[in-house]
PDB file of C-alpha atoms and ligand atoms in Angstrom:
ATOM      1  CA  MET A   1       0.000   0.000   0.000  1.00  0.00           C
ATOM      2  CA  THR A   2       1.410   3.434  -0.930  1.00  0.00           C
ATOM      3  CA  VAL A   3       1.419   6.439   1.341  1.00  0.00           C
ATOM      4  CA  THR A   4      -0.833   8.451  -0.958  1.00  0.00           C
ATOM      5  CA  GLY A   5      -3.490   5.828  -0.571  1.00  0.00           C
ATOM      6  CA  THR A   6      -4.043   6.454   3.124  1.00  0.00           C
ATOM      7  CA  ALA A   7      -6.063   9.191   4.735  1.00  0.00           C
ATOM      8  CA  ALA A   8      -2.945  10.387   6.545  1.00  0.00           C
ATOM      9  CA  GLY A   9      -1.093  10.554   3.252  1.00  0.00           C
ATOM     10  CA  ARG A  10      -3.819  12.631   1.607  1.00  0.00           C
ATOM     11  CA  LYS A  11      -3.634  15.031   4.515  1.00  0.00           C
ATOM     12  CA  PHE A  12       0.158  15.234   4.191  1.00  0.00           C
ATOM     13  CA  TRP A  13       0.032  16.129   0.507  1.00  0.00           C
ATOM     14  CA  GLY A  14      -2.775  18.530   1.122  1.00  0.00           C
ATOM     15  CA  VAL A  15      -0.697  20.461   3.650  1.00  0.00           C
ATOM     16  CA  LEU A  16       2.272  20.396   1.288  1.00  0.00           C
ATOM     17  CA  ARG A  17       0.182  21.968  -1.466  1.00  0.00           C
ATOM     18  CA  LEU A  18      -0.811  24.690   0.972  1.00  0.00           C
ATOM     19  CA  LEU A  19       2.784  25.470   1.904  1.00  0.00           C
ATOM     20  CA  PRO A  20       3.462  28.088  -0.784  1.00  0.00           C
ATOM     21  CA  VAL A  21       0.265  29.825   0.241  1.00  0.00           C
ATOM     22  CA  LEU A  22       1.246  29.741   3.889  1.00  0.00           C
ATOM     23  CA  TRP A  23       4.754  30.855   2.992  1.00  0.00           C
ATOM     24  CA  CYS A  24       3.455  33.944   1.224  1.00  0.00           C
ATOM     25  CA  TRP A  25       1.136  34.653   4.081  1.00  0.00           C
ATOM     26  CA  VAL A  26       3.880  34.472   6.714  1.00  0.00           C
ATOM     27  CA  PHE A  27       6.577  36.177   4.630  1.00  0.00           C
ATOM     28  CA  PRO A  28       4.731  38.520   2.267  1.00  0.00           C
ATOM     29  CA  ALA A  29       7.129  39.642  -0.466  1.00  0.00           C
ATOM     30  CA  ASP A  30       9.921  40.038   1.972  1.00  0.00           C
ATOM     31  CA  PHE A  31      12.871  39.094  -0.191  1.00  0.00           C
ATOM     32  CA  LEU A  32      12.943  42.391  -2.003  1.00  0.00           C
ATOM     33  CA  ILE A  33      14.374  45.175   0.124  1.00  0.00           C
ATOM     34  CA  VAL A  34      14.623  48.870  -0.620  1.00  0.00           C
ATOM     35  CA  GLU A  35      16.911  51.228   1.244  1.00  0.00           C
ATOM     36  CA  MET A  36      16.628  54.966   1.671  1.00  0.00           C
ATOM     37  CA  GLU A  37      19.134  57.314   3.243  1.00  0.00           C
ATOM     38  CA  GLY A  38      17.763  58.080   6.690  1.00  0.00           C
ATOM     39  CA  LYS A  39      14.279  59.143   7.668  1.00  0.00           C
ATOM     40  CA  ASN A  40      14.654  62.836   6.896  1.00  0.00           C
ATOM     41  CA  GLN A  41      16.057  64.868   4.086  1.00  0.00           C
ATOM     42  CA  THR A  42      16.342  68.628   3.839  1.00  0.00           C
ATOM     43  CA  VAL A  43      16.486  70.841   0.785  1.00  0.00           C
ATOM     44  CA  LEU A  44      16.480  74.604   0.293  1.00  0.00           C
ATOM     45  CA  LEU A  45      13.625  76.285  -1.581  1.00  0.00           C
ATOM     46  CA  ASN A  46      14.249  76.341  -5.375  1.00  0.00           C
ATOM     47  CA  GLY A  47      17.036  73.789  -5.006  1.00  0.00           C
ATOM     48  CA  ASN A  48      17.241  70.407  -6.699  1.00  0.00           C
ATOM     49  CA  VAL A  49      16.977  67.210  -4.700  1.00  0.00           C
ATOM     50  CA  THR A  50      17.501  63.506  -5.300  1.00  0.00           C
ATOM     51  CA  ILE A  51      15.623  61.254  -2.893  1.00  0.00           C
ATOM     52  CA  SER A  52      17.522  58.012  -2.663  1.00  0.00           C
ATOM     53  CA  CYS A  53      15.773  54.630  -2.988  1.00  0.00           C
ATOM     54  CA  LYS A  54      17.879  51.600  -3.827  1.00  0.00           C
ATOM     55  CA  VAL A  55      17.607  47.836  -3.952  1.00  0.00           C
ATOM     56  CA  PRO A  56      20.885  46.554  -2.528  1.00  0.00           C
ATOM     57  CA  GLY A  57      22.654  43.728  -4.332  1.00  0.00           C
ATOM     58  CA  SER A  58      24.803  43.380  -7.391  1.00  0.00           C
ATOM     59  CA  THR A  59      22.617  41.353  -9.778  1.00  0.00           C
ATOM     60  CA  PRO A  60      21.066  43.491 -12.523  1.00  0.00           C
ATOM     61  CA  LEU A  61      17.281  43.610 -12.384  1.00  0.00           C
ATOM     62  CA  ASN A  62      15.121  42.497 -15.272  1.00  0.00           C
ATOM     63  CA  THR A  63      13.593  45.808 -16.331  1.00  0.00           C
ATOM     64  CA  ASP A  64      10.665  44.054 -18.080  1.00  0.00           C
ATOM     65  CA  ILE A  65       9.236  43.033 -14.710  1.00  0.00           C
ATOM     66  CA  THR A  66      10.529  45.986 -12.677  1.00  0.00           C
ATOM     67  CA  GLY A  67       8.634  49.111 -11.793  1.00  0.00           C
ATOM     68  CA  VAL A  68       8.582  51.974  -9.327  1.00  0.00           C
ATOM     69  CA  ILE A  69       5.893  54.287  -8.014  1.00  0.00           C
ATOM     70  CA  TRP A  70       6.730  57.346  -5.914  1.00  0.00           C
ATOM     71  CA  TYR A  71       4.006  58.767  -3.672  1.00  0.00           C
ATOM     72  CA  LEU A  72       3.915  62.000  -1.689  1.00  0.00           C
ATOM     73  CA  LYS A  73       1.862  62.531   1.428  1.00  0.00           C
ATOM     74  CA  HIS A  74       1.658  66.293   1.734  1.00  0.00           C
ATOM     75  CA  GLN A  75       2.882  67.929   4.909  1.00  0.00           C
ATOM     76  CA  ALA A  76       0.083  70.487   4.830  1.00  0.00           C
ATOM     77  CA  HIS A  77      -3.079  68.460   4.068  1.00  0.00           C
ATOM     78  CA  GLY A  78      -2.026  64.839   4.634  1.00  0.00           C
ATOM     79  CA  THR A  79      -3.388  63.508   1.340  1.00  0.00           C
ATOM     80  CA  GLU A  80      -1.267  61.113  -0.686  1.00  0.00           C
ATOM     81  CA  HIS A  81      -0.851  61.130  -4.428  1.00  0.00           C
ATOM     82  CA  VAL A  82       1.437  59.681  -7.091  1.00  0.00           C
ATOM     83  CA  VAL A  83       4.418  61.857  -8.016  1.00  0.00           C
ATOM     84  CA  PHE A  84       6.037  59.559 -10.537  1.00  0.00           C
ATOM     85  CA  GLU A  85       5.547  56.071 -11.970  1.00  0.00           C
ATOM     86  CA  MET A  86       7.562  53.869 -14.262  1.00  0.00           C
ATOM     87  CA  TYR A  87       7.052  50.267 -15.425  1.00  0.00           C
ATOM     88  CA  GLY A  88       7.654  48.515 -18.716  1.00  0.00           C
ATOM     89  CA  ASN A  89       7.736  51.203 -21.392  1.00  0.00           C
ATOM     90  CA  HIS A  90       5.480  53.440 -19.401  1.00  0.00           C
ATOM     91  CA  GLN A  91       6.651  56.376 -17.351  1.00  0.00           C
ATOM     92  CA  LYS A  92       4.752  59.388 -16.150  1.00  0.00           C
ATOM     93  CA  ALA A  93       5.576  62.395 -13.979  1.00  0.00           C
ATOM     94  CA  PHE A  94       2.664  63.901 -12.052  1.00  0.00           C
ATOM     95  CA  ARG A  95       4.919  66.640 -10.706  1.00  0.00           C
ATOM     96  CA  HIS A  96       6.699  68.848 -13.224  1.00  0.00           C
ATOM     97  CA  GLY A  97      10.277  67.679 -13.813  1.00  0.00           C
ATOM     98  CA  ALA A  98      10.101  64.618 -11.541  1.00  0.00           C
ATOM     99  CA  SER A  99      12.277  61.812 -12.896  1.00  0.00           C
ATOM    100  CA  VAL A 100      13.904  58.454 -12.199  1.00  0.00           C
ATOM    101  CA  SER A 101      16.928  57.472 -14.233  1.00  0.00           C
ATOM    102  CA  LEU A 102      16.170  54.623 -16.645  1.00  0.00           C
ATOM    103  CA  ALA A 103      19.842  53.613 -16.577  1.00  0.00           C
ATOM    104  CA  GLY A 104      19.763  53.446 -12.799  1.00  0.00           C
ATOM    105  CA  LEU A 105      16.693  51.186 -12.758  1.00  0.00           C
ATOM    106  CA  GLU A 106      18.588  48.123 -13.958  1.00  0.00           C
ATOM    107  CA  LYS A 107      21.168  48.634 -11.219  1.00  0.00           C
ATOM    108  CA  GLY A 108      18.423  48.819  -8.615  1.00  0.00           C
ATOM    109  CA  ASP A 109      18.560  52.599  -8.239  1.00  0.00           C
ATOM    110  CA  PHE A 110      15.040  54.070  -8.131  1.00  0.00           C
ATOM    111  CA  SER A 111      16.053  57.488  -6.743  1.00  0.00           C
ATOM    112  CA  LEU A 112      13.671  60.318  -7.508  1.00  0.00           C
ATOM    113  CA  HIS A 113      15.009  63.618  -8.830  1.00  0.00           C
ATOM    114  CA  LEU A 114      13.028  66.806  -8.233  1.00  0.00           C
ATOM    115  CA  PRO A 115      14.268  70.096  -9.700  1.00  0.00           C
ATOM    116  CA  GLY A 116      13.243  73.539  -8.406  1.00  0.00           C
ATOM    117  CA  VAL A 117      11.776  72.360  -5.098  1.00  0.00           C
ATOM    118  CA  GLN A 118       8.861  74.401  -3.715  1.00  0.00           C
ATOM    119  CA  LEU A 119       7.295  74.423  -0.244  1.00  0.00           C
ATOM    120  CA  ARG A 120       4.402  72.303  -1.527  1.00  0.00           C
ATOM    121  CA  ASP A 121       6.894  69.510  -2.295  1.00  0.00           C
ATOM    122  CA  ALA A 122       7.458  68.954   1.436  1.00  0.00           C
ATOM    123  CA  GLY A 123       6.084  65.780   2.983  1.00  0.00           C
ATOM    124  CA  GLU A 124       6.499  62.045   3.241  1.00  0.00           C
ATOM    125  CA  TYR A 125       7.796  60.325   0.106  1.00  0.00           C
ATOM    126  CA  ARG A 126       7.079  56.628  -0.386  1.00  0.00           C
ATOM    127  CA  CYS A 127       9.146  54.624  -2.828  1.00  0.00           C
ATOM    128  CA  LYS A 128       7.334  51.446  -3.890  1.00  0.00           C
ATOM    129  CA  VAL A 129       9.384  49.060  -5.967  1.00  0.00           C
ATOM    130  CA  VAL A 130       7.919  46.051  -7.756  1.00  0.00           C
ATOM    131  CA  VAL A 131      10.033  43.258  -9.178  1.00  0.00           C
ATOM    132  CA  THR A 132       7.230  40.867 -10.093  1.00  0.00           C
ATOM    133  CA  PRO A 133       6.006  39.067  -8.058  1.00  0.00           C
ATOM    134  CA  GLU A 134       7.742  40.809  -5.159  1.00  0.00           C
ATOM    135  CA  GLN A 135       7.420  44.330  -3.917  1.00  0.00           C
ATOM    136  CA  ALA A 136       8.938  46.510  -1.223  1.00  0.00           C
ATOM    137  CA  GLN A 137       8.595  50.073  -0.023  1.00  0.00           C
ATOM    138  CA  GLU A 138      10.165  52.656   2.255  1.00  0.00           C
ATOM    139  CA  THR A 139       9.420  56.234   3.220  1.00  0.00           C
ATOM    140  CA  VAL A 140      11.447  59.369   3.866  1.00  0.00           C
ATOM    141  CA  PHE A 141      10.374  62.841   4.984  1.00  0.00           C
ATOM    142  CA  LEU A 142      11.432  65.770   2.833  1.00  0.00           C
ATOM    143  CA  ASN A 143      11.766  69.123   4.629  1.00  0.00           C
ATOM    144  CA  VAL A 144      11.928  72.265   2.541  1.00  0.00           C
ATOM    145  CA  LEU A 145      13.590  75.314   4.095  1.00  0.00           C
ATOM    146  CA  ALA A 146      13.958  78.864   2.822  1.00  0.00           C
ATOM    147  CA  SER A 147      16.783  81.132   4.000  1.00  0.00           C
ATOM    148  CA  PRO A 148      15.958  84.700   4.928  1.00  0.00           C
ATOM    149  CA  GLU A 149      17.372  87.598   2.999  1.00  0.00           C
ATOM    150  CA  CYS A 150      18.611  89.943   5.741  1.00  0.00           C
ATOM    151  CA  THR A 151      18.712  93.723   5.490  1.00  0.00           C
ATOM    152  CA  LEU A 152      19.296  96.583   7.900  1.00  0.00           C
ATOM    153  CA  PHE A 153      18.351 100.160   7.172  1.00  0.00           C
ATOM    154  CA  ARG A 154      17.439 103.457   8.705  1.00  0.00           C
ATOM    155  CA  GLU A 155      13.721 104.146   8.718  1.00  0.00           C
ATOM    156  CA  GLN A 156      12.774 107.023   6.471  1.00  0.00           C
ATOM    157  CA  ALA A 157      11.882 110.119   8.461  1.00  0.00           C
ATOM    158  CA  LYS A 158       8.149 110.685   8.580  1.00  0.00           C
ATOM    159  CA  VAL A 159       6.378 113.987   8.914  1.00  0.00           C
ATOM    160  CA  LYS A 160       4.272 112.867  11.848  1.00  0.00           C
ATOM    161  CA  ASP A 161       6.838 111.248  14.065  1.00  0.00           C
ATOM    162  CA  ASP A 162       7.397 110.654  17.734  1.00  0.00           C
ATOM    163  CA  GLY A 163      10.739 112.388  17.510  1.00  0.00           C
ATOM    164  CA  ASN A 164      12.659 109.129  17.696  1.00  0.00           C
ATOM    165  CA  LYS A 165      14.840 107.557  15.094  1.00  0.00           C
ATOM    166  CA  TYR A 166      14.551 103.903  14.264  1.00  0.00           C
ATOM    167  CA  ILE A 167      16.554 101.360  12.432  1.00  0.00           C
ATOM    168  CA  LEU A 168      14.911  98.364  10.887  1.00  0.00           C
ATOM    169  CA  CYS A 169      16.221  94.879  10.594  1.00  0.00           C
ATOM    170  CA  LYS A 170      14.298  92.846   8.059  1.00  0.00           C
ATOM    171  CA  ALA A 171      14.291  89.159   7.201  1.00  0.00           C
ATOM    172  CA  ARG A 172      12.372  88.205   4.125  1.00  0.00           C
ATOM    173  CA  GLY A 173      11.406  85.017   2.322  1.00  0.00           C
ATOM    174  CA  PHE A 174      12.134  82.489   5.060  1.00  0.00           C
ATOM    175  CA  TYR A 175      10.488  79.192   5.980  1.00  0.00           C
ATOM    176  CA  PRO A 176       9.498  77.825   8.466  1.00  0.00           C
ATOM    177  CA  GLU A 177       8.062  80.721  10.430  1.00  0.00           C
ATOM    178  CA  ASN A 178      10.207  80.420  13.575  1.00  0.00           C
ATOM    179  CA  ILE A 179      12.983  82.988  13.619  1.00  0.00           C
ATOM    180  CA  ILE A 180      14.992  84.795  16.269  1.00  0.00           C
ATOM    181  CA  ILE A 181      16.092  88.420  16.003  1.00  0.00           C
ATOM    182  CA  ILE A 182      18.402  89.847  18.667  1.00  0.00           C
ATOM    183  CA  TRP A 183      20.012  93.254  18.850  1.00  0.00           C
ATOM    184  CA  TYR A 184      23.404  94.041  20.347  1.00  0.00           C
ATOM    185  CA  THR A 185      25.002  97.355  21.065  1.00  0.00           C
ATOM    186  CA  TRP A 186      28.469  98.705  21.666  1.00  0.00           C
ATOM    187  CA  THR A 187      28.662 101.940  23.666  1.00  0.00           C
ATOM    188  CA  GLN A 188      31.306 103.822  25.541  1.00  0.00           C
ATOM    189  CA  GLU A 189      30.021 102.214  28.754  1.00  0.00           C
ATOM    190  CA  ASN A 190      29.878  98.757  27.166  1.00  0.00           C
ATOM    191  CA  PRO A 191      32.779  98.392  24.780  1.00  0.00           C
ATOM    192  CA  GLN A 192      32.403  94.601  24.876  1.00  0.00           C
ATOM    193  CA  GLY A 193      28.903  94.817  23.511  1.00  0.00           C
ATOM    194  CA  GLN A 194      25.643  93.732  25.125  1.00  0.00           C
ATOM    195  CA  GLU A 195      22.181  92.587  24.173  1.00  0.00           C
ATOM    196  CA  ILE A 196      19.621  95.352  23.888  1.00  0.00           C
ATOM    197  CA  SER A 197      16.417  94.690  25.805  1.00  0.00           C
ATOM    198  CA  GLU A 198      14.460  97.922  25.397  1.00  0.00           C
ATOM    199  CA  GLY A 199      13.074  99.911  22.517  1.00  0.00           C
ATOM    200  CA  ILE A 200      12.593  96.891  20.278  1.00  0.00           C
ATOM    201  CA  THR A 201       9.416  96.021  18.410  1.00  0.00           C
ATOM    202  CA  THR A 202       9.478  92.811  16.394  1.00  0.00           C
ATOM    203  CA  GLY A 203       6.967  91.159  14.120  1.00  0.00           C
ATOM    204  CA  PRO A 204       4.583  89.561  13.557  1.00  0.00           C
ATOM    205  CA  ALA A 205       5.751  87.441  10.634  1.00  0.00           C
ATOM    206  CA  ILE A 206       3.803  88.133   7.447  1.00  0.00           C
ATOM    207  CA  LYS A 207       3.118  85.353   4.979  1.00  0.00           C
ATOM    208  CA  ASN A 208       4.051  85.792   1.332  1.00  0.00           C
ATOM    209  CA  GLU A 209       2.149  84.257  -1.578  1.00  0.00           C
ATOM    210  CA  ASP A 210       4.744  81.497  -2.000  1.00  0.00           C
ATOM    211  CA  GLY A 211       4.304  80.448   1.646  1.00  0.00           C
ATOM    212  CA  THR A 212       7.502  82.080   2.923  1.00  0.00           C
ATOM    213  CA  PHE A 213       7.510  84.779   5.612  1.00  0.00           C
ATOM    214  CA  ASN A 214       8.790  88.303   6.169  1.00  0.00           C
ATOM    215  CA  ILE A 215       9.449  89.890   9.524  1.00  0.00           C
ATOM    216  CA  THR A 216      10.723  93.286  10.627  1.00  0.00           C
ATOM    217  CA  SER A 217      12.300  94.309  13.901  1.00  0.00           C
ATOM    218  CA  ARG A 218      12.487  98.028  14.798  1.00  0.00           C
ATOM    219  CA  LEU A 219      15.016  99.424  17.208  1.00  0.00           C
ATOM    220  CA  ARG A 220      14.603 102.892  18.671  1.00  0.00           C
ATOM    221  CA  LEU A 221      17.933 104.602  18.320  1.00  0.00           C
ATOM    222  CA  GLU A 222      19.220 106.397  21.338  1.00  0.00           C
ATOM    223  CA  HIS A 223      21.890 109.000  21.061  1.00  0.00           C
ATOM    224  CA  ILE A 224      24.257 106.994  23.237  1.00  0.00           C
ATOM    225  CA  VAL A 225      24.204 104.084  20.824  1.00  0.00           C
ATOM    226  CA  THR A 226      27.198 104.210  18.576  1.00  0.00           C
ATOM    227  CA  THR A 227      27.248 100.795  16.961  1.00  0.00           C
ATOM    228  CA  CYS A 228      24.547  98.209  16.993  1.00  0.00           C
ATOM    229  CA  GLN A 229      24.134  94.837  15.423  1.00  0.00           C
ATOM    230  CA  CYS A 230      21.097  92.858  14.401  1.00  0.00           C
ATOM    231  CA  VAL A 231      21.498  89.089  14.576  1.00  0.00           C
ATOM    232  CA  ILE A 232      19.024  86.880  12.731  1.00  0.00           C
ATOM    233  CA  SER A 233      19.015  83.154  13.484  1.00  0.00           C
ATOM    234  CA  HIS A 234      17.007  80.652  11.462  1.00  0.00           C
ATOM    235  CA  ILE A 235      17.114  76.873  11.001  1.00  0.00           C
ATOM    236  CA  SER A 236      18.025  77.326   7.319  1.00  0.00           C
ATOM    237  CA  LEU A 237      21.130  79.385   8.103  1.00  0.00           C
ATOM    238  CA  PRO A 238      24.395  77.594   8.927  1.00  0.00           C
ATOM    239  CA  THR A 239      25.562  80.825  10.583  1.00  0.00           C
ATOM    240  CA  SER A 240      23.355  83.705  11.729  1.00  0.00           C
ATOM    241  CA  CYS A 241      23.030  86.911   9.705  1.00  0.00           C
ATOM    242  CA  ARG A 242      24.903  89.714  11.506  1.00  0.00           C
ATOM    243  CA  LEU A 243      24.332  93.231  10.302  1.00  0.00           C
ATOM    244  CA  ASN A 244      26.044  96.310  11.751  1.00  0.00           C
ATOM    245  CA  PHE A 245      24.812  99.815  11.969  1.00  0.00           C
ATOM    246  CA  THR A 246      27.131 102.608  13.035  1.00  0.00           C
ATOM    247  CA  GLN A 247      25.674 105.958  13.946  1.00  0.00           C
ATOM    248  CA  PHE A 248      27.386 109.072  12.820  1.00  0.00           C
ATOM    249  CA  GLN A 249      28.343 111.105  15.861  1.00  0.00           C
ATOM    250  CA  ARG A 250      28.373 114.859  15.651  1.00  0.00           C
ATOM    251  CA  GLY A 251      31.205 116.184  17.868  1.00  0.00           C
ATOM    252  CA  GLN A 252      30.079 114.471  21.052  1.00  0.00           C
ATOM    253  CA  ASP A 253      32.164 114.275  24.209  1.00  0.00           C
ATOM    254  CA  GLY A 254      31.732 117.809  25.357  1.00  0.00           C
ATOM    255  CA  GLY A 255      28.559 118.918  23.571  1.00  0.00           C
TER     256      GLY A 255
HETATM  257  C1  LIG B 301      19.091  72.482 -10.657  1.00  0.00           C
HETATM  258  O1  LIG B 301      19.305  71.734 -11.834  1.00  0.00           O
HETATM  259  C2  LIG B 301      19.222  72.500 -13.021  1.00  0.00           C
HETATM  260  C3  LIG B 301      19.357  71.566 -14.178  1.00  0.00           C
HETATM  261  O2  LIG B 301      18.399  70.560 -14.063  1.00  0.00           O
HETATM  262  C4  LIG B 301      20.333  73.537 -13.017  1.00  0.00           C
HETATM  263  O3  LIG B 301      20.229  74.344 -14.156  1.00  0.00           O
HETATM  264  C5  LIG B 301      20.209  74.401 -11.771  1.00  0.00           C
HETATM  265  O4  LIG B 301      21.298  75.282 -11.698  1.00  0.00           O
HETATM  266  C6  LIG B 301      20.177  73.545 -10.535  1.00  0.00           C
HETATM  267  N1  LIG B 301      19.884  74.400  -9.381  1.00  0.00           N
HETATM  268  C7  LIG B 301      20.571  74.330  -8.246  1.00  0.00           C
HETATM  269  C8  LIG B 301      20.146  75.270  -7.164  1.00  0.00           C
HETATM  270  O5  LIG B 301      21.479  73.539  -8.074  1.00  0.00           O
HETATM  271  C1  LIG B 302       8.160  90.765   1.894  1.00  0.00           C
HETATM  272  O1  LIG B 302       9.301  91.574   1.620  1.00  0.00           O
HETATM  273  C2  LIG B 302       9.511  91.852   0.242  1.00  0.00           C
HETATM  274  C3  LIG B 302      10.801  92.639   0.117  1.00  0.00           C
HETATM  275  O2  LIG B 302      10.871  93.698   1.027  1.00  0.00           O
HETATM  276  C4  LIG B 302       8.307  92.613  -0.319  1.00  0.00           C
HETATM  277  O3  LIG B 302       8.498  92.805  -1.700  1.00  0.00           O
HETATM  278  C5  LIG B 302       7.045  91.788  -0.083  1.00  0.00           C
HETATM  279  O4  LIG B 302       5.924  92.521  -0.514  1.00  0.00           O
HETATM  280  C6  LIG B 302       6.919  91.475   1.390  1.00  0.00           C
HETATM  281  N1  LIG B 302       5.772  90.624   1.580  1.00  0.00           N
HETATM  282  C7  LIG B 302       4.715  90.962   2.326  1.00  0.00           C
HETATM  283  C8  LIG B 302       3.628  89.947   2.459  1.00  0.00           C
HETATM  284  O5  LIG B 302       4.626  92.056   2.856  1.00  0.00           O
HETATM  285  C1  LIG B 303      30.161  94.826  13.857  1.00  0.00           C
HETATM  286  O1  LIG B 303      30.587  95.676  14.898  1.00  0.00           O
HETATM  287  C2  LIG B 303      31.303  94.996  15.943  1.00  0.00           C
HETATM  288  C3  LIG B 303      31.595  96.037  17.031  1.00  0.00           C
HETATM  289  O2  LIG B 303      32.192  97.172  16.515  1.00  0.00           O
HETATM  290  C4  LIG B 303      32.560  94.372  15.372  1.00  0.00           C
HETATM  291  O3  LIG B 303      33.219  93.668  16.400  1.00  0.00           O
HETATM  292  C5  LIG B 303      32.177  93.417  14.253  1.00  0.00           C
HETATM  293  O4  LIG B 303      33.335  92.917  13.667  1.00  0.00           O
HETATM  294  C6  LIG B 303      31.355  94.133  13.214  1.00  0.00           C
HETATM  295  N1  LIG B 303      30.895  93.197  12.241  1.00  0.00           N
HETATM  296  C7  LIG B 303      30.844  93.448  10.964  1.00  0.00           C
HETATM  297  C8  LIG B 303      30.309  92.373  10.091  1.00  0.00           C
HETATM  298  O5  LIG B 303      31.223  94.518  10.494  1.00  0.00           O
END
């Protein structure tokens, strides 16, 4: 009597036939792996960025059965949509200029290139790679920053004035909104320089059409101030903006 003839045997072969199904259920498509560089990436407004997404390994991929879809979940409204897709002979960019190198695809490089990055490009990017019948995906968060343009100038004299003179320190076109503006002064009493705590009016930040912000800080000039400095610190700046203002002194020291 053969094994297949028994009830136990039928059960054995039945389980064996189920194995591939069970296998897929326990290890769903987990042989394909994609790697991204970290969980966060930062780019400056209007810059170009390449978001890395690679399948490690040295064997070339069969491009006939390979595809990639890039999704973006917007930072602002949380909705997800396709940015770019490529499979077979088909490729389509849903964001102007988005691209994945066809040459890179075979080598397992699915990195997404975005030129001229805007604030609306910020959010969570998902790279979904399919090498039929397997698939894998990873996500990375893209932060977009904008550096302030810093300027310092004397406020134009107005007809109706409070008799004081002001200097203005202005940061424009920055993102995100958080920014720190501090004033320092150098006087005869404080030749080392010290932070100014009075006579300062700052903000609020005003939003521009492109989503960036402007802010102005006004310092009331006192006659004892000889040199002052406005320091603007922002996450996008490797070193703070430091702008000096030196007041012309008319024959002081004796009146
Ligand atoms: C972005 O790339 C384009 C070409 O695609 C180039 O002309 C431009 O200078 C680049 N911009 C920056 C900020 O690197
Ligand atoms: C921001 O500053 C720039 C340059 O001073 C100016 O052209 C622009 O109108 C300002 N934006 C707002 C919203 O005031
Ligand atoms: C600003 O003034 C201070 C005090 O006189 C000086 O130490 C500093 O070098 C000046 N910075 C610039 C950028 O001129």
